Structure formats: C-alpha cells, structure tokens
GROMACS .gro file of C-alpha atoms in nm:
model
  403
    1MET     CA    1   0.000   0.000   0.000
    2ASN     CA    2   0.144   0.335  -0.106
    3PHE     CA    3  -0.002   0.529   0.185
    4VAL     CA    4   0.193   0.308   0.430
    5LYS     CA    5   0.523   0.393   0.258
    6ARG     CA    6   0.433   0.762   0.244
    7ALA     CA    7   0.345   0.758   0.613
    8TRP     CA    8   0.677   0.600   0.707
    9ARG     CA    9   0.876   0.841   0.486
   10TYR     CA   10   0.699   1.139   0.640
   11ILE     CA   11   0.774   1.018   0.995
   12CYS     CA   12   1.142   0.973   0.909
   13ARG     CA   13   1.164   1.304   0.720
   14LYS     CA   14   0.990   1.520   0.981
   15ARG     CA   15   1.193   1.405   1.279
   16GLY     CA   16   1.144   1.726   1.477
   17LYS     CA   17   0.765   1.726   1.450
   18THR     CA   18   0.752   1.350   1.504
   19PHE     CA   19   0.960   1.376   1.820
   20LEU     CA   20   0.743   1.660   1.952
   21LEU     CA   21   0.426   1.457   1.896
   22PHE     CA   22   0.591   1.150   2.047
   23LEU     CA   23   0.689   1.354   2.353
   24ILE     CA   24   0.331   1.479   2.397
   25PHE     CA   25   0.195   1.123   2.374
   26PHE     CA   26   0.463   0.994   2.611
   27VAL     CA   27   0.390   1.254   2.879
   28ALA     CA   28   0.012   1.217   2.840
   29ASP     CA   29   0.020   0.837   2.869
   30SER     CA   30   0.261   0.853   3.163
   31MET     CA   31   0.017   1.084   3.342
   32VAL     CA   32  -0.273   0.851   3.260
   33PHE     CA   33  -0.085   0.541   3.382
   34GLY     CA   34   0.016   0.719   3.701
   35THR     CA   35  -0.335   0.849   3.765
   36LEU     CA   36  -0.490   0.507   3.704
   37SER     CA   37  -0.246   0.352   3.952
   38MET     CA   38  -0.334   0.617   4.208
   39MET     CA   39  -0.707   0.554   4.155
   40GLU     CA   40  -0.659   0.179   4.186
   41SER     CA   41  -0.456   0.222   4.505
   42SER     CA   42  -0.714   0.469   4.637
   43ASP     CA   43  -0.995   0.221   4.569
   44ALA     CA   44  -0.798  -0.058   4.737
   45ILE     CA   45  -0.728   0.161   5.041
   46GLN     CA   46  -1.094   0.262   5.060
   47LYS     CA   47  -1.206  -0.099   5.041
   48GLU     CA   48  -0.956  -0.199   5.309
   49ILE     CA   49  -1.073   0.084   5.535
   50GLU     CA   50  -1.438  -0.014   5.483
   51GLU     CA   51  -1.365  -0.375   5.576
   52GLN     CA   52  -1.160  -0.266   5.881
   53SER     CA   53  -1.449  -0.047   5.999
   54PHE     CA   54  -1.613  -0.376   6.112
   55ALA     CA   55  -1.964  -0.274   6.010
   56LYS     CA   56  -2.178  -0.572   6.102
   57VAL     CA   57  -2.520  -0.729   6.131
   58THR     CA   58  -2.597  -0.886   6.469
   59ILE     CA   59  -2.833  -1.186   6.477
   60GLU     CA   60  -2.978  -1.299   6.810
   61CYS     CA   61  -3.197  -1.607   6.840
   62LEU     CA   62  -3.543  -1.558   6.991
   63ASP     CA   63  -3.630  -1.925   7.051
   64GLU     CA   64  -3.482  -2.197   7.272
   65LYS     CA   65  -3.350  -2.400   6.981
   66GLY     CA   66  -3.067  -2.160   6.896
   67PHE     CA   67  -2.882  -2.133   6.568
   68SER     CA   68  -2.723  -2.431   6.395
   69GLU     CA   69  -2.420  -2.445   6.166
   70GLU     CA   70  -2.663  -2.457   5.875
   71ASP     CA   71  -2.815  -2.125   5.988
   72VAL     CA   72  -2.471  -1.969   6.021
   73GLY     CA   73  -2.372  -2.108   5.679
   74LYS     CA   74  -2.673  -1.946   5.511
   75VAL     CA   75  -2.565  -1.605   5.637
   76GLU     CA   76  -2.197  -1.663   5.559
   77SER     CA   77  -2.283  -1.753   5.198
   78LEU     CA   78  -2.444  -1.414   5.133
   79GLU     CA   79  -2.253  -1.202   4.883
   80ASN     CA   80  -2.169  -0.909   5.110
   81ILE     CA   81  -2.058  -1.113   5.414
   82GLY     CA   82  -1.685  -1.111   5.482
   83GLY     CA   83  -1.669  -1.294   5.814
   84ILE     CA   84  -1.865  -1.452   6.098
   85ASN     CA   85  -1.813  -1.438   6.474
   86ARG     CA   86  -2.018  -1.699   6.661
   87LEU     CA   87  -2.101  -1.638   7.027
   88SER     CA   88  -2.192  -1.926   7.258
   89GLN     CA   89  -2.175  -2.029   7.622
   90CYS     CA   90  -2.213  -2.327   7.852
   91GLU     CA   91  -2.162  -2.421   8.216
   92VAL     CA   92  -1.904  -2.677   8.328
   93TYR     CA   93  -1.737  -2.801   8.647
   94PRO     CA   94  -1.371  -2.714   8.714
   95ASN     CA   95  -1.170  -3.033   8.764
   96ASP     CA   96  -0.821  -2.938   8.882
   97PHE     CA   97  -0.887  -2.588   9.016
   98ALA     CA   98  -1.150  -2.424   9.237
   99PRO     CA   99  -1.387  -2.144   9.135
  100VAL     CA  100  -1.431  -1.828   9.339
  101ALA     CA  101  -1.715  -1.918   9.578
  102GLY     CA  102  -2.052  -1.751   9.533
  103GLY     CA  103  -2.348  -1.689   9.760
  104GLU     CA  104  -2.569  -1.989   9.678
  105GLU     CA  105  -2.624  -2.249   9.949
  106GLU     CA  106  -2.609  -2.554   9.722
  107GLY     CA  107  -2.565  -2.655   9.361
  108GLY     CA  108  -2.263  -2.428   9.317
  109GLY     CA  109  -1.918  -2.507   9.188
  110LYS     CA  110  -1.981  -2.436   8.821
  111ILE     CA  111  -1.801  -2.191   8.595
  112ARG     CA  112  -1.922  -2.042   8.268
  113LEU     CA  113  -1.741  -2.084   7.938
  114LEU     CA  114  -1.793  -1.799   7.692
  115GLY     CA  115  -1.705  -1.886   7.334
  116PHE     CA  116  -1.604  -1.654   7.049
  117ASP     CA  117  -1.451  -1.715   6.708
  118ASP     CA  118  -1.264  -1.388   6.758
  119LEU     CA  119  -1.237  -1.281   7.120
  120GLU     CA  120  -1.124  -0.929   7.029
  121LYS     CA  121  -1.460  -0.856   6.861
  122ASP     CA  122  -1.819  -0.861   6.989
  123SER     CA  123  -1.699  -0.928   7.343
  124PRO     CA  124  -1.647  -0.737   7.670
  125PHE     CA  125  -1.288  -0.684   7.552
  126GLU     CA  126  -1.404  -0.483   7.250
  127GLU     CA  127  -1.646  -0.287   7.467
  128GLY     CA  128  -1.373  -0.209   7.720
  129ARG     CA  129  -1.541  -0.387   8.013
  130CYS     CA  130  -1.258  -0.641   8.021
  131ARG     CA  131  -0.891  -0.601   7.947
  132ILE     CA  132  -0.596  -0.836   7.915
  133VAL     CA  133  -0.354  -0.770   8.204
  134ASN     CA  134  -0.110  -1.050   8.125
  135GLY     CA  135  -0.056  -1.285   7.832
  136ASP     CA  136  -0.259  -1.261   7.513
  137PHE     CA  137  -0.592  -1.348   7.350
  138ILE     CA  138  -0.666  -1.708   7.255
  139LYS     CA  139  -0.521  -1.826   6.925
  140SER     CA  140  -0.655  -2.182   6.912
  141GLU     CA  141  -0.927  -2.414   7.046
  142LYS     CA  142  -0.688  -2.542   7.313
  143GLN     CA  143  -0.643  -2.207   7.486
  144ALA     CA  144  -0.841  -1.997   7.734
  145VAL     CA  145  -0.836  -1.655   7.897
  146ILE     CA  146  -0.922  -1.658   8.268
  147SER     CA  147  -0.962  -1.401   8.546
  148ARG     CA  148  -0.647  -1.278   8.719
  149PHE     CA  149  -0.818  -1.328   9.056
  150LEU     CA  150  -0.914  -1.687   8.970
  151ALA     CA  151  -0.552  -1.754   8.868
  152GLU     CA  152  -0.411  -1.599   9.187
  153MET     CA  153  -0.647  -1.804   9.407
  154ASN     CA  154  -0.536  -2.130   9.240
  155GLY     CA  155  -0.170  -2.041   9.185
  156LEU     CA  156  -0.202  -2.060   8.805
  157GLU     CA  157   0.041  -1.908   8.556
  158ILE     CA  158   0.038  -1.835   8.182
  159GLY     CA  159   0.082  -2.164   7.993
  160ASP     CA  160  -0.057  -2.383   8.271
  161PRO     CA  161  -0.321  -2.641   8.173
  162ILE     CA  162  -0.664  -2.638   8.334
  163THR     CA  163  -0.928  -2.910   8.307
  164PHE     CA  164  -1.306  -2.903   8.344
  165MET     CA  165  -1.590  -3.153   8.308
  166ASP     CA  166  -1.923  -3.124   8.130
  167GLU     CA  167  -2.255  -3.264   8.257
  168SER     CA  168  -2.185  -3.607   8.107
  169GLY     CA  169  -1.845  -3.637   8.275
  170GLY     CA  170  -1.636  -3.565   7.968
  171GLU     CA  171  -1.311  -3.378   8.039
  172ARG     CA  172  -1.158  -3.095   7.836
  173THR     CA  173  -0.811  -2.951   7.894
  174VAL     CA  174  -0.700  -2.608   7.774
  175GLU     CA  175  -0.390  -2.396   7.821
  176ILE     CA  176  -0.405  -2.053   7.981
  177ALA     CA  177  -0.321  -1.788   7.719
  178GLY     CA  178  -0.390  -1.478   7.926
  179PHE     CA  179  -0.539  -1.319   8.233
  180PHE     CA  180  -0.817  -1.059   8.224
  181GLN     CA  181  -0.957  -0.811   8.472
  182THR     CA  182  -1.270  -0.596   8.467
  183GLY     CA  183  -1.199  -0.362   8.756
  184SER     CA  184  -1.543  -0.430   8.902
  185GLU     CA  185  -1.475  -0.761   9.072
  186ARG     CA  186  -1.465  -0.605   9.420
  187GLU     CA  187  -1.801  -0.436   9.364
  188GLN     CA  188  -1.988  -0.769   9.350
  189THR     CA  189  -2.198  -0.864   9.651
  190ASP     CA  190  -2.158  -1.192   9.837
  191LYS     CA  191  -2.498  -1.304   9.711
  192VAL     CA  192  -2.384  -1.346   9.348
  193ASP     CA  193  -2.394  -1.715   9.247
  194THR     CA  194  -2.066  -1.886   9.170
  195VAL     CA  195  -2.139  -1.936   8.802
  196ASN     CA  196  -2.231  -1.569   8.761
  197ARG     CA  197  -1.928  -1.417   8.930
  198MET     CA  198  -1.694  -1.225   8.702
  199GLU     CA  199  -1.396  -1.427   8.821
  200ASN     CA  200  -1.557  -1.751   8.703
  201GLN     CA  201  -1.611  -1.646   8.343
  202VAL     CA  202  -1.363  -1.829   8.118
  203TYR     CA  203  -1.321  -1.717   7.757
  204VAL     CA  204  -1.257  -1.991   7.500
  205ASN     CA  205  -1.298  -2.064   7.129
  206THR     CA  206  -1.652  -2.133   7.006
  207ASN     CA  207  -1.551  -2.469   6.860
  208LEU     CA  208  -1.462  -2.594   7.208
  209ILE     CA  209  -1.815  -2.521   7.332
  210LYS     CA  210  -1.954  -2.676   7.015
  211ASP     CA  211  -1.762  -2.993   7.105
  212ILE     CA  212  -1.924  -2.990   7.451
  213GLN     CA  213  -2.288  -2.912   7.378
  214GLY     CA  214  -2.322  -2.932   7.000
  215GLU     CA  215  -2.450  -2.662   6.763
  216ASN     CA  216  -2.639  -2.410   6.970
  217TYR     CA  217  -2.548  -2.048   6.908
  218ARG     CA  218  -2.757  -1.785   7.082
  219LYS     CA  219  -2.603  -1.502   6.885
  220PHE     CA  220  -2.354  -1.433   6.610
  221ALA     CA  221  -2.223  -1.132   6.418
  222ALA     CA  222  -2.183  -1.110   6.041
  223TYR     CA  223  -1.925  -0.859   5.916
  224VAL     CA  224  -1.999  -0.698   5.580
  225LYS     CA  225  -1.753  -0.622   5.301
  226GLU     CA  226  -1.934  -0.310   5.181
  227PRO     CA  227  -2.085  -0.105   5.464
  228LYS     CA  228  -2.283   0.101   5.213
  229ARG     CA  229  -2.493  -0.213   5.151
  230LEU     CA  230  -2.546  -0.281   5.521
  231GLU     CA  231  -2.923  -0.221   5.519
  232GLU     CA  232  -2.968  -0.441   5.212
  233THR     CA  233  -2.775  -0.723   5.386
  234GLU     CA  234  -2.979  -0.678   5.704
  235GLU     CA  235  -3.303  -0.723   5.506
  236LYS     CA  236  -3.174  -1.043   5.342
  237ILE     CA  237  -3.076  -1.190   5.679
  238GLN     CA  238  -3.412  -1.095   5.830
  239GLU     CA  239  -3.583  -1.276   5.540
  240LEU     CA  240  -3.377  -1.588   5.616
  241PHE     CA  241  -3.488  -1.613   5.981
  242GLU     CA  242  -3.818  -1.418   5.977
  243GLU     CA  243  -3.952  -1.421   6.336
  244ARG     CA  244  -3.683  -1.654   6.472
  245ALA     CA  245  -3.423  -1.384   6.520
  246ASP     CA  246  -3.374  -1.025   6.621
  247VAL     CA  247  -3.156  -0.864   6.353
  248GLY     CA  248  -2.972  -0.535   6.407
  249THR     CA  249  -2.682  -0.339   6.258
  250LEU     CA  250  -2.379  -0.152   6.385
  251ASP     CA  251  -2.163   0.072   6.163
  252THR     CA  252  -2.053   0.355   6.392
  253VAL     CA  253  -1.694   0.363   6.269
  254TYR     CA  254  -1.797   0.358   5.903
  255GLN     CA  255  -2.036   0.649   5.952
  256GLN     CA  256  -1.753   0.849   6.107
  257ILE     CA  257  -1.519   0.797   5.811
  258LYS     CA  258  -1.782   0.788   5.535
  259PHE     CA  259  -1.747   1.156   5.443
  260SER     CA  260  -1.366   1.138   5.423
  261LEU     CA  261  -1.381   0.831   5.199
  262SER     CA  262  -1.628   0.993   4.959
  263GLN     CA  263  -1.414   1.309   4.943
  264THR     CA  264  -1.102   1.106   4.864
  265GLU     CA  265  -1.285   0.921   4.587
  266ARG     CA  266  -1.411   1.247   4.433
  267ILE     CA  267  -1.063   1.400   4.435
  268ALA     CA  268  -0.911   1.092   4.268
  269ARG     CA  269  -1.179   1.097   3.997
  270LEU     CA  270  -1.134   1.472   3.944
  271VAL     CA  271  -0.758   1.437   3.897
  272PHE     CA  272  -0.816   1.156   3.645
  273TYR     CA  273  -1.072   1.353   3.442
  274LEU     CA  274  -0.852   1.665   3.440
  275THR     CA  275  -0.559   1.455   3.320
  276ILE     CA  276  -0.762   1.307   3.034
  277PHE     CA  277  -0.907   1.645   2.934
  278THR     CA  278  -0.564   1.814   2.934
  279ALA     CA  279  -0.406   1.534   2.731
  280VAL     CA  280  -0.685   1.533   2.469
  281PHE     CA  281  -0.694   1.913   2.445
  282ILE     CA  282  -0.317   1.954   2.397
  283THR     CA  283  -0.297   1.663   2.151
  284GLY     CA  284  -0.592   1.801   1.950
  285LEU     CA  285  -0.433   2.147   1.926
  286LEU     CA  286  -0.099   2.002   1.817
  287LEU     CA  287  -0.260   1.787   1.547
  288CYS     CA  288  -0.458   2.084   1.415
  289MET     CA  289  -0.136   2.289   1.392
  290TRP     CA  290   0.039   1.997   1.226
  291MET     CA  291  -0.235   1.952   0.964
  292ARG     CA  292  -0.245   2.326   0.896
  293GLY     CA  293   0.120   2.313   0.796
  294ARG     CA  294   0.050   2.021   0.559
  295LYS     CA  295  -0.222   2.186   0.350
  296THR     CA  296   0.005   2.225   0.047
  297GLU     CA  297   0.116   1.862   0.068
  298ILE     CA  298  -0.245   1.746   0.092
  299ALA     CA  299  -0.345   1.964  -0.207
  300VAL     CA  300  -0.060   1.815  -0.413
  301PHE     CA  301  -0.166   1.461  -0.321
  302ILE     CA  302  -0.524   1.535  -0.427
  303SER     CA  303  -0.405   1.690  -0.755
  304LEU     CA  304  -0.205   1.373  -0.823
  305GLY     CA  305  -0.525   1.170  -0.802
  306ILE     CA  306  -0.476   1.028  -0.453
  307SER     CA  307  -0.814   0.986  -0.287
  308ARG     CA  308  -0.903   1.178   0.027
  309MET     CA  309  -0.969   0.848   0.206
  310GLU     CA  310  -0.617   0.727   0.132
  311ILE     CA  311  -0.473   1.055   0.259
  312LEU     CA  312  -0.684   1.015   0.575
  313PHE     CA  313  -0.552   0.660   0.623
  314GLN     CA  314  -0.195   0.788   0.583
  315THR     CA  315  -0.247   1.063   0.840
  316VAL     CA  316  -0.416   0.828   1.088
  317LEU     CA  317  -0.140   0.567   1.042
  318GLU     CA  318   0.131   0.826   1.107
  319THR     CA  319  -0.041   0.937   1.425
  320ILE     CA  320  -0.113   0.583   1.546
  321VAL     CA  321   0.250   0.475   1.492
  322VAL     CA  322   0.383   0.770   1.691
  323TYR     CA  323   0.115   0.724   1.961
  324SER     CA  324   0.189   0.350   1.991
  325ALA     CA  325   0.559   0.420   2.037
  326GLY     CA  326   0.487   0.680   2.305
  327CYS     CA  327   0.236   0.454   2.479
  328MET     CA  328   0.459   0.145   2.485
  329ILE     CA  329   0.765   0.331   2.609
  330SER     CA  330   0.569   0.519   2.878
  331ALA     CA  331   0.409   0.187   2.981
  332GLY     CA  332   0.749   0.021   3.012
  333ILE     CA  333   0.896   0.307   3.213
  334SER     CA  334   0.584   0.334   3.433
  335ALA     CA  335   0.593  -0.040   3.506
  336GLY     CA  336   0.962  -0.022   3.596
  337VAL     CA  337   0.922   0.284   3.817
  338MET     CA  338   0.620   0.146   4.005
  339ASN     CA  339   0.805  -0.177   4.083
  340LEU     CA  340   1.109   0.000   4.226
  341PRO     CA  341   1.150  -0.062   4.603
  342VAL     CA  342   1.207   0.310   4.659
  343VAL     CA  343   0.861   0.381   4.516
  344ARG     CA  344   0.690   0.093   4.695
  345GLU     CA  345   0.843   0.197   5.028
  346ALA     CA  346   0.802   0.571   4.981
  347GLY     CA  347   0.567   0.766   5.205
  348ILE     CA  348   0.312   0.810   4.923
  349LEU     CA  349   0.067   0.557   5.062
  350PRO     CA  350  -0.059   0.554   5.422
  351GLU     CA  351   0.113   0.318   5.667
  352GLY     CA  352  -0.209   0.119   5.700
  353ALA     CA  353  -0.216   0.063   5.325
  354LYS     CA  354   0.144  -0.063   5.325
  355ALA     CA  355   0.067  -0.297   5.613
  356ALA     CA  356  -0.226  -0.435   5.416
  357GLY     CA  357   0.001  -0.500   5.117
  358ILE     CA  358  -0.147  -0.224   4.901
  359ALA     CA  359   0.095  -0.062   4.656
  360PHE     CA  360   0.110   0.095   4.313
  361SER     CA  361   0.079  -0.171   4.044
  362PHE     CA  362   0.090  -0.205   3.666
  363SER     CA  363  -0.070  -0.463   3.439
  364ALA     CA  364  -0.066  -0.555   3.071
  365GLY     CA  365  -0.445  -0.530   3.065
  366ARG     CA  366  -0.428  -0.166   3.175
  367MET     CA  367  -0.170  -0.092   2.905
  368LEU     CA  368  -0.389  -0.246   2.633
  369LEU     CA  369  -0.690  -0.054   2.763
  370VAL     CA  370  -0.504   0.279   2.754
  371TRP     CA  371  -0.362   0.202   2.410
  372GLY     CA  372  -0.699   0.095   2.269
  373VAL     CA  373  -0.897   0.389   2.405
  374GLY     CA  374  -0.615   0.629   2.320
  375SER     CA  375  -0.597   0.501   1.962
  376VAL     CA  376  -0.969   0.557   1.912
  377VAL     CA  377  -0.937   0.912   2.048
  378ILE     CA  378  -0.630   0.977   1.829
  379VAL     CA  379  -0.812   0.859   1.516
  380PHE     CA  380  -1.101   1.093   1.598
  381LEU     CA  381  -0.868   1.388   1.663
  382ALA     CA  382  -0.667   1.323   1.345
  383ALA     CA  383  -0.985   1.301   1.136
  384MET     CA  384  -1.117   1.620   1.294
  385ALA     CA  385  -0.787   1.802   1.232
  386ILE     CA  386  -0.768   1.706   0.865
  387ALA     CA  387  -1.138   1.757   0.791
  388PRO     CA  388  -1.104   2.134   0.703
  389CYS     CA  389  -0.853   2.044   0.432
  390PHE     CA  390  -1.102   1.806   0.270
  391ARG     CA  391  -1.387   2.057   0.268
  392LYS     CA  392  -1.198   2.293   0.035
  393ASN     CA  393  -1.091   2.245  -0.324
  394ILE     CA  394  -0.729   2.248  -0.437
  395LYS     CA  395  -0.725   2.610  -0.557
  396GLU     CA  396  -0.857   2.741  -0.225
  397ILE     CA  397  -0.594   2.550  -0.030
  398LEU     CA  398  -0.309   2.669  -0.253
  399SER     CA  399  -0.428   3.031  -0.251
  400GLU     CA  400  -0.442   3.024   0.131
  401MET     CA  401  -0.085   2.902   0.146
  402GLU     CA  402   0.034   3.165  -0.103
  403GLY     CA  403  -0.141   3.445   0.091
   0.00000   0.00000   0.00000
C-alpha cells in the first residue's frame, strides 16, 4: 500500500515534529498510567478501610433451639458477608482448680465458658469492660483466657493447663493464654452465684463449646464487606430467619469515616478527568497545527489523483505509529518505576495501606486498555484536524498558502 510507505517516509523526514508529537503522547500516557495507579490504590485503600471499619449485622436467636451451623452457613454464603463471629456459652465443672465461691447455698461449683470465634470482637474486651492484664488473647481451640483473681487463688500461671468436666463427665483440657480483669470484681456482693461471678467467666474458642454441647449459638455477628450495603444485607438476613431472630446493625466507625472516603474518591476521579481532558486538548491542538502546515502537501496529493480516504488513512497511520511508540515506552517506564523498592516503600501511601500490602501496580491489561482507548481518540482527533482540508478544493488551499 502506497499510503503506508508515504506515512513512514513522512515520519522519518519530519523528525522534529515527530519527536514533539511523540513527547506529547509519552507525557500524556505517563500521566494517565500514574493516575490510574493512584485511583486503583485509592480504591484498594478505601475498600480496606471499609472492611476494617467492622460494620456488622448482629443476629440474636429468639427461641430456645438456637442457631445451627446450617443457619450460620446461610448467612456466611451471602454475597456481602466477609466474616462470621459466633457467640456461645455453657456451664461446666472445674476439675483441677477451684472457682471463686458464690453466695448460693447448694448446687454451686460451676463456671461459665464464653465462646467466640474472635475474642477481640463482639466481646467485653471490645467494649472495654474487660482487658488483658497478662498474656494474650486465645489463638486456638486449646487455649483460654481466665480471670487474674481466679488464677491468683489457684496459683495458676500463663501456659498452665486447666481441666473441666461437662454434665456427662467428659473432660476438656486447655492452656491458659492470658489473664483478664474488669476492675469491678470487688463491687460484687456476696450473694452473686458462683457461676455468675466475674472471676468464674472463662473465655474460649466457640468450637470448644460446640464440642461440649453441639450446635447451639444464641447469637452471632456477620461482618460486611461493603458497609454502604449494610441495610440491604440486614433485610436479606431478616428474610432468612423471619420471626426466629432479632436482627440489628452496627456501623458507627464507618459512619464516622464515610465523608472522608467519599471526598477522597471524588478527588481521585477529578484528577483523572482533568488529566484526560488536558491530554486530549493539547494533543488536538498540536494535530490541528500539524495539519495546517500540511495543506500544500495534501493539495498536491489530491491533484495527483490520490483519494481523500487514502490521505486520511496515511495521516491516521502516522499518528497511530507515533502514539503507539509513546504509549509502549511510557508503559514500560511506568511499570519499571512502580516496581522499584524506593517507590513501593516511599511515604506516598498511608502506613495502613502498606501494612495491608497495598501498593502501586501495573498490568498488561491496563496498558492495552489505555492504548486501545487512546488510539480511538487519536483517530477521531486526526480526522477532525484534517477535515477542514477536505472541505476545500485544491485552488482554495493553494491560494491560502500563497497568501
């Protein structure tokens, strides 16, 4: 095809103009790649913050039957659910240690096991009514957190095993992971039953209680991935259980940061749109100036019998070749820069984002998207720039150039 050869010769002949256009495309695509990476990182940070806000739906059983694993599984399978925290409890007899005595005359001696999948959430520890004074939270089914006063009375230390029996005589042994204290132990009266005393509450993993009494959860919390869809998720859960459960929501933290998140998203979008507008505007002006200087050449081509469509193809091909070179080189440099340790470890992203593994990234799919969309825009701008030359006849074009 002759127009391909002409396009290549023109690119090689007009090195100065070609380099200027290449430079514009290179800078524009570099800005677009950088802005897209910032938007992607911003979205990832926002999503991480939303998930860490721990917006949740609380489900409390209203009948004696309690919730089964099947009930919990139905909620966990919902699209917007990111995690479940089951809450359960049972009463057992201590086997190798003594509980703090209560005020009942008979039938005492029991302690209460309180089970959580995650003890740091949906518990007195999250609410601030209890605090760890030594050791740590439980990390497995074979660990427990007990009262500091209960430990002192029995001479127990962190790492010591304790054993208790259920109603059927079965024994369970756990290791002490930590001691807790509420600060209100001394305020209890002597009439409080043994099983109800604060010192006799032992915190364990829910699966341990499940092993003792089977599936019987009085309450559990479902954490949502997208807090903005919290009400929708609440309605779906209410439909699952109807009158069996009392369903509520809690998203205090998310409501506090909601405005800041929306502002950050708007700013990121604004920067992206301004970048695109500036790149298109500058490129369009440059192409119009370029085509204006080629009016004589275009008139000569038309006088030689070359069709306007072939001239358009030549112009578009020239622009696409230069744009592709600028896009590929800017993509390669952007990918290399974003993967540099100095960029990944720089203070551009918040510390929380770095801890979550969020960083600037680059992908081949993004490069193809920018190249494809950019090529379409370039074709449109080139056609628009050359259109005035096609609307006039040869004599008008030549007379304009002579004047």
